[in-house]
Short mmCIF file of C-alpha atoms in Angstrom, two decimals:
data_model
loop_
_atom_site.label_atom_id
_atom_site.label_comp_id
_atom_site.label_asym_id
_atom_site.label_seq_id
_atom_site.Cartn_x
_atom_site.Cartn_y
_atom_site.Cartn_z
CA MET A 175 0.00 0.00 0.00
CA THR A 176 1.23 3.49 -0.85
CA ASP A 177 2.27 5.46 2.22
CA ALA A 178 0.00 8.30 3.28
CA ILE A 179 1.04 11.91 2.76
CA LYS A 180 1.98 13.43 6.11
CA ILE A 181 1.02 17.06 6.60
CA ASP A 182 2.38 18.73 9.74
CA VAL A 183 0.74 22.06 10.54
CA TRP A 184 2.22 24.67 12.85
CA SER A 185 -0.47 27.03 14.12
CA ASP A 186 -1.69 29.05 17.08
CA ILE A 187 -5.23 29.08 18.46
CA ALA A 188 -5.08 32.90 18.55
CA CYS A 189 -4.08 33.16 14.86
CA PRO A 190 -7.04 34.11 12.63
CA TRP A 191 -5.21 33.02 9.48
CA CYS A 192 -4.57 29.60 11.02
CA TYR A 193 -8.30 28.82 11.22
CA ILE A 194 -8.75 30.04 7.63
CA GLY A 195 -5.77 27.94 6.57
CA LYS A 196 -7.19 24.90 8.36
CA ARG A 197 -10.50 25.26 6.58
CA ASN A 198 -8.84 25.80 3.21
CA LEU A 199 -6.66 22.72 3.73
CA GLU A 200 -9.75 20.68 4.53
CA SER A 201 -11.55 22.01 1.46
CA GLY A 202 -8.59 21.20 -0.75
CA LEU A 203 -8.32 17.67 0.63
CA ALA A 204 -12.07 17.19 0.21
CA GLU A 205 -11.65 18.06 -3.46
CA VAL A 206 -8.96 15.44 -4.08
CA ALA A 207 -10.90 12.86 -2.07
CA GLY A 208 -13.10 12.49 -5.15
CA ASP A 209 -10.19 11.56 -7.43
CA ASP A 210 -10.09 8.05 -8.89
CA ASP A 211 -6.74 7.60 -7.17
CA ALA A 212 -7.46 9.70 -4.08
CA PRO A 213 -4.47 10.56 -1.88
CA ARG A 214 -4.36 9.24 1.66
CA VAL A 215 -3.41 12.04 4.02
CA GLU A 216 -2.51 12.23 7.72
CA VAL A 217 -2.70 15.70 9.28
CA THR A 218 -1.00 16.56 12.58
CA TYR A 219 -1.13 19.92 14.35
CA HIS A 220 1.85 21.42 16.18
CA SER A 221 2.16 24.23 18.71
CA PHE A 222 3.26 27.75 17.90
CA GLU A 223 2.76 30.74 20.23
CA LEU A 224 2.53 34.10 18.46
CA ALA A 225 2.48 36.10 21.70
CA PRO A 226 3.70 33.95 24.62
CA ASP A 227 3.86 36.99 26.90
CA THR A 228 0.09 37.53 26.69
CA PRO A 229 -1.65 37.31 30.09
CA VAL A 230 -4.31 34.64 30.62
CA ASP A 231 -6.88 37.33 31.36
CA PHE A 232 -6.22 40.25 29.04
CA ASP A 233 -8.21 43.31 30.06
CA GLY A 234 -9.45 44.63 26.75
CA SER A 235 -10.64 43.81 23.25
CA GLU A 236 -8.72 42.40 20.30
CA LEU A 237 -8.45 45.96 18.99
CA ASP A 238 -6.99 47.06 22.33
CA PHE A 239 -4.47 44.22 22.27
CA LEU A 240 -3.22 44.86 18.75
CA ALA A 241 -3.27 48.65 19.10
CA GLY A 242 -1.59 48.74 22.50
CA HIS A 243 0.44 45.57 22.84
CA LYS A 244 1.63 45.53 19.23
CA GLY A 245 1.88 49.30 18.76
CA MET A 246 -0.54 49.51 15.82
CA ALA A 247 -2.84 52.44 15.05
CA ALA A 248 -6.49 51.80 15.94
CA GLU A 249 -7.66 52.62 12.41
CA GLN A 250 -5.13 50.19 10.96
CA VAL A 251 -6.29 47.47 13.36
CA GLU A 252 -9.95 48.02 12.45
CA GLN A 253 -9.16 47.72 8.74
CA MET A 254 -7.10 44.59 9.32
CA LEU A 255 -9.81 42.90 11.39
CA ALA A 256 -12.45 43.80 8.81
CA ARG A 257 -10.31 42.30 6.06
CA VAL A 258 -9.61 39.04 7.89
CA THR A 259 -13.31 38.75 8.83
CA GLU A 260 -14.17 39.06 5.13
CA VAL A 261 -11.62 36.41 4.13
CA ALA A 262 -12.85 34.11 6.91
CA ALA A 263 -16.43 34.47 5.67
CA GLY A 264 -15.23 33.28 2.26
CA ALA A 265 -13.96 30.13 3.98
CA GLY A 266 -17.31 29.63 5.73
CA LEU A 267 -16.24 31.05 9.10
CA GLU A 268 -18.07 33.78 11.02
CA TYR A 269 -15.43 35.63 13.03
CA ARG A 270 -16.60 37.68 16.03
CA PHE A 271 -13.75 39.95 17.05
CA ASP A 272 -16.26 42.03 19.02
CA ILE A 273 -16.68 39.26 21.61
CA LEU A 274 -13.28 37.55 21.30
CA LYS A 275 -11.43 37.03 24.59
CA HIS A 276 -7.73 37.47 23.97
CA THR A 277 -5.64 35.17 26.14
CA ASN A 278 -2.43 33.20 26.49
CA THR A 279 -2.67 30.00 24.42
CA VAL A 280 -0.10 27.69 26.01
CA LYS A 281 -2.76 25.74 27.96
CA ALA A 282 -4.83 25.33 24.80
CA HIS A 283 -1.77 23.85 23.10
CA GLU A 284 -1.25 21.52 26.04
CA LEU A 285 -4.86 20.37 25.67
CA ILE A 286 -4.35 19.66 21.98
CA HIS A 287 -1.41 17.40 22.88
CA HIS A 288 -3.55 15.66 25.49
CA ALA A 289 -6.29 15.16 22.89
CA LYS A 290 -3.71 13.79 20.44
CA ALA A 291 -2.81 11.10 22.95
CA GLN A 292 -6.51 10.19 23.08
CA GLY A 293 -6.91 10.14 19.29
CA ARG A 294 -8.94 13.37 19.18
CA GLN A 295 -6.45 16.01 18.17
CA LEU A 296 -8.29 17.18 15.05
CA GLU A 297 -11.60 17.49 16.91
CA MET A 298 -9.98 19.39 19.78
CA THR A 299 -8.13 21.79 17.48
CA GLU A 300 -11.34 22.58 15.60
CA ARG A 301 -13.33 23.07 18.81
CA LEU A 302 -10.77 25.48 20.28
CA LEU A 303 -10.58 27.59 17.13
CA GLN A 304 -14.35 27.69 16.83
CA ALA A 305 -14.76 28.62 20.48
CA TYR A 306 -12.16 31.39 20.26
CA PHE A 307 -13.01 33.06 16.97
CA THR A 308 -16.75 32.54 16.60
CA GLU A 309 -18.21 32.05 20.10
CA GLY A 310 -16.24 34.40 22.36
CA ARG A 311 -15.26 31.54 24.68
CA HIS A 312 -12.23 31.76 26.95
CA VAL A 313 -9.53 29.29 25.87
CA GLY A 314 -6.82 30.19 28.39
CA ARG A 315 -8.26 29.04 31.72
CA VAL A 316 -8.22 25.42 32.86
CA ASP A 317 -11.93 25.28 33.81
CA ASP A 318 -13.02 26.58 30.40
CA LEU A 319 -10.65 24.25 28.57
CA VAL A 320 -11.93 21.24 30.51
CA ASP A 321 -15.47 22.11 29.41
CA LEU A 322 -14.36 22.28 25.78
CA ALA A 323 -12.49 18.99 26.12
CA ALA A 324 -15.65 17.31 27.39
CA GLU A 325 -17.56 18.68 24.40
CA VAL A 326 -15.39 16.65 22.01
CA GLY A 327 -15.75 13.50 24.09
CA LEU A 328 -12.63 13.67 26.26
CA ASP A 329 -12.82 12.69 29.91
CA ALA A 330 -13.08 15.92 31.91
CA ASP A 331 -11.07 14.66 34.88
CA GLY A 332 -8.33 13.36 32.64
CA ALA A 333 -8.15 16.68 30.78
CA ARG A 334 -7.98 18.62 34.04
CA GLU A 335 -5.18 16.42 35.38
CA ALA A 336 -3.20 16.85 32.17
CA LEU A 337 -3.56 20.63 32.28
CA GLU A 338 -2.93 21.11 35.99
CA SER A 339 0.13 18.83 35.97
CA ASP A 340 1.72 20.74 33.04
CA ARG A 341 2.86 17.40 31.65
CA HIS A 342 2.36 18.42 28.02
CA VAL A 343 4.41 21.60 28.29
CA VAL A 344 7.41 19.57 27.12
CA ASP A 345 5.46 18.59 23.97
CA VAL A 346 4.58 22.23 23.28
CA ARG A 347 8.22 23.25 23.64
CA ARG A 348 9.34 20.38 21.41
CA ASP A 349 7.01 21.60 18.67
CA GLN A 350 8.39 25.10 19.02
CA GLU A 351 11.96 23.82 18.81
CA GLN A 352 11.09 21.95 15.62
CA ALA A 353 9.55 25.11 14.19
CA ARG A 354 12.80 26.98 14.85
CA ALA A 355 14.77 24.15 13.24
CA TYR A 356 12.61 24.48 10.12
CA GLY A 357 13.00 28.25 10.16
CA ILE A 358 9.28 28.83 10.75
CA ASN A 359 8.67 32.35 12.07
CA GLY A 360 5.02 32.78 11.12
CA VAL A 361 1.90 30.64 11.00
CA PRO A 362 0.06 28.84 9.60
CA PHE A 363 2.90 26.82 8.15
CA PHE A 364 2.42 23.43 6.50
CA VAL A 365 5.22 20.87 6.13
CA ILE A 366 4.44 18.09 3.67
CA ASP A 367 6.32 14.83 4.14
CA GLY A 368 9.08 16.75 5.93
CA ARG A 369 10.25 18.00 2.54
CA TYR A 370 7.98 20.76 1.27
CA GLY A 371 6.94 23.90 3.10
CA VAL A 372 3.77 25.87 2.41
CA SER A 373 3.43 29.20 4.20
CA GLY A 374 0.19 31.02 4.94
CA ALA A 375 -3.52 30.40 4.45
CA GLN A 376 -3.30 29.29 0.85
CA PRO A 377 -6.53 28.80 -1.17
CA PRO A 378 -8.09 25.30 -1.30
CA GLU A 379 -6.94 24.73 -4.87
CA ALA A 380 -3.31 25.21 -3.82
CA PHE A 381 -3.63 22.48 -1.21
CA ALA A 382 -5.39 20.23 -3.72
CA GLN A 383 -2.59 20.75 -6.21
CA VAL A 384 0.20 19.96 -3.76
CA ALA A 385 -1.67 16.88 -2.48
CA ARG A 386 -2.00 15.52 -6.02
CA GLN A 387 1.64 16.28 -6.81
CA VAL A 388 3.00 14.63 -3.68
CA TRP A 389 0.64 11.66 -4.06
CA ALA A 390 1.97 11.11 -7.57
CA GLU A 391 5.48 11.10 -6.12
CA HIS A 392 4.38 8.51 -3.54
CA ARG A 393 2.87 6.30 -6.23
CA SER A 394 6.00 6.58 -8.35
CA ALA A 395 8.24 5.69 -5.40
CA ALA A 396 6.02 2.72 -4.56
CA GLY A 397 6.24 1.52 -8.15
CA ASP A 398 10.01 1.80 -8.18
CA ALA A 399 10.23 -0.20 -4.96
CA ALA A 400 7.98 -2.97 -6.27
#
């Protein structure tokens, strides 16, 4: 059997382009799933913190954070948020920056690693992004994260123990070290088979194209080995 394409995605829960990129990747893979020789793909998400110095409870709006913490003009921030909201809508996502609760994301990344160990990483990643960008949920506090974990079928007590023990911090740091080794300094960033890098929230057709190209390489390699 031909080996599956491995797509490793570096992203941050607080990155609006990461959710758009996730949805575009899924749309592109859905397109190739209808091919006569459809690629098999395994997607794994990895931790990346855009603003690790952010407090868990930030006192202010997303506009306040970007204008104050990042030193951007308020008008510039408003235009940027309007633009990303428009792009997100094109990907089928309804962003609500007016109710978004900006927070530190390290605990959310720890929870994704816990979910990965339980075979629910993709579900947990989706739920966190949805909660953050479209529902105004808090994704930085343990109690809130435990509730979200339970919503995707994870054991609440097990999720709480994992978060309170900090045992997945080492996994988060390992992902970040790998990102530095690859030279990744912005997200989303997609690494295909450890050989090809795709930066940014590319359109679905770009992901479909690269999936078909790499799958053809897999098929050729399998034929040569036969």
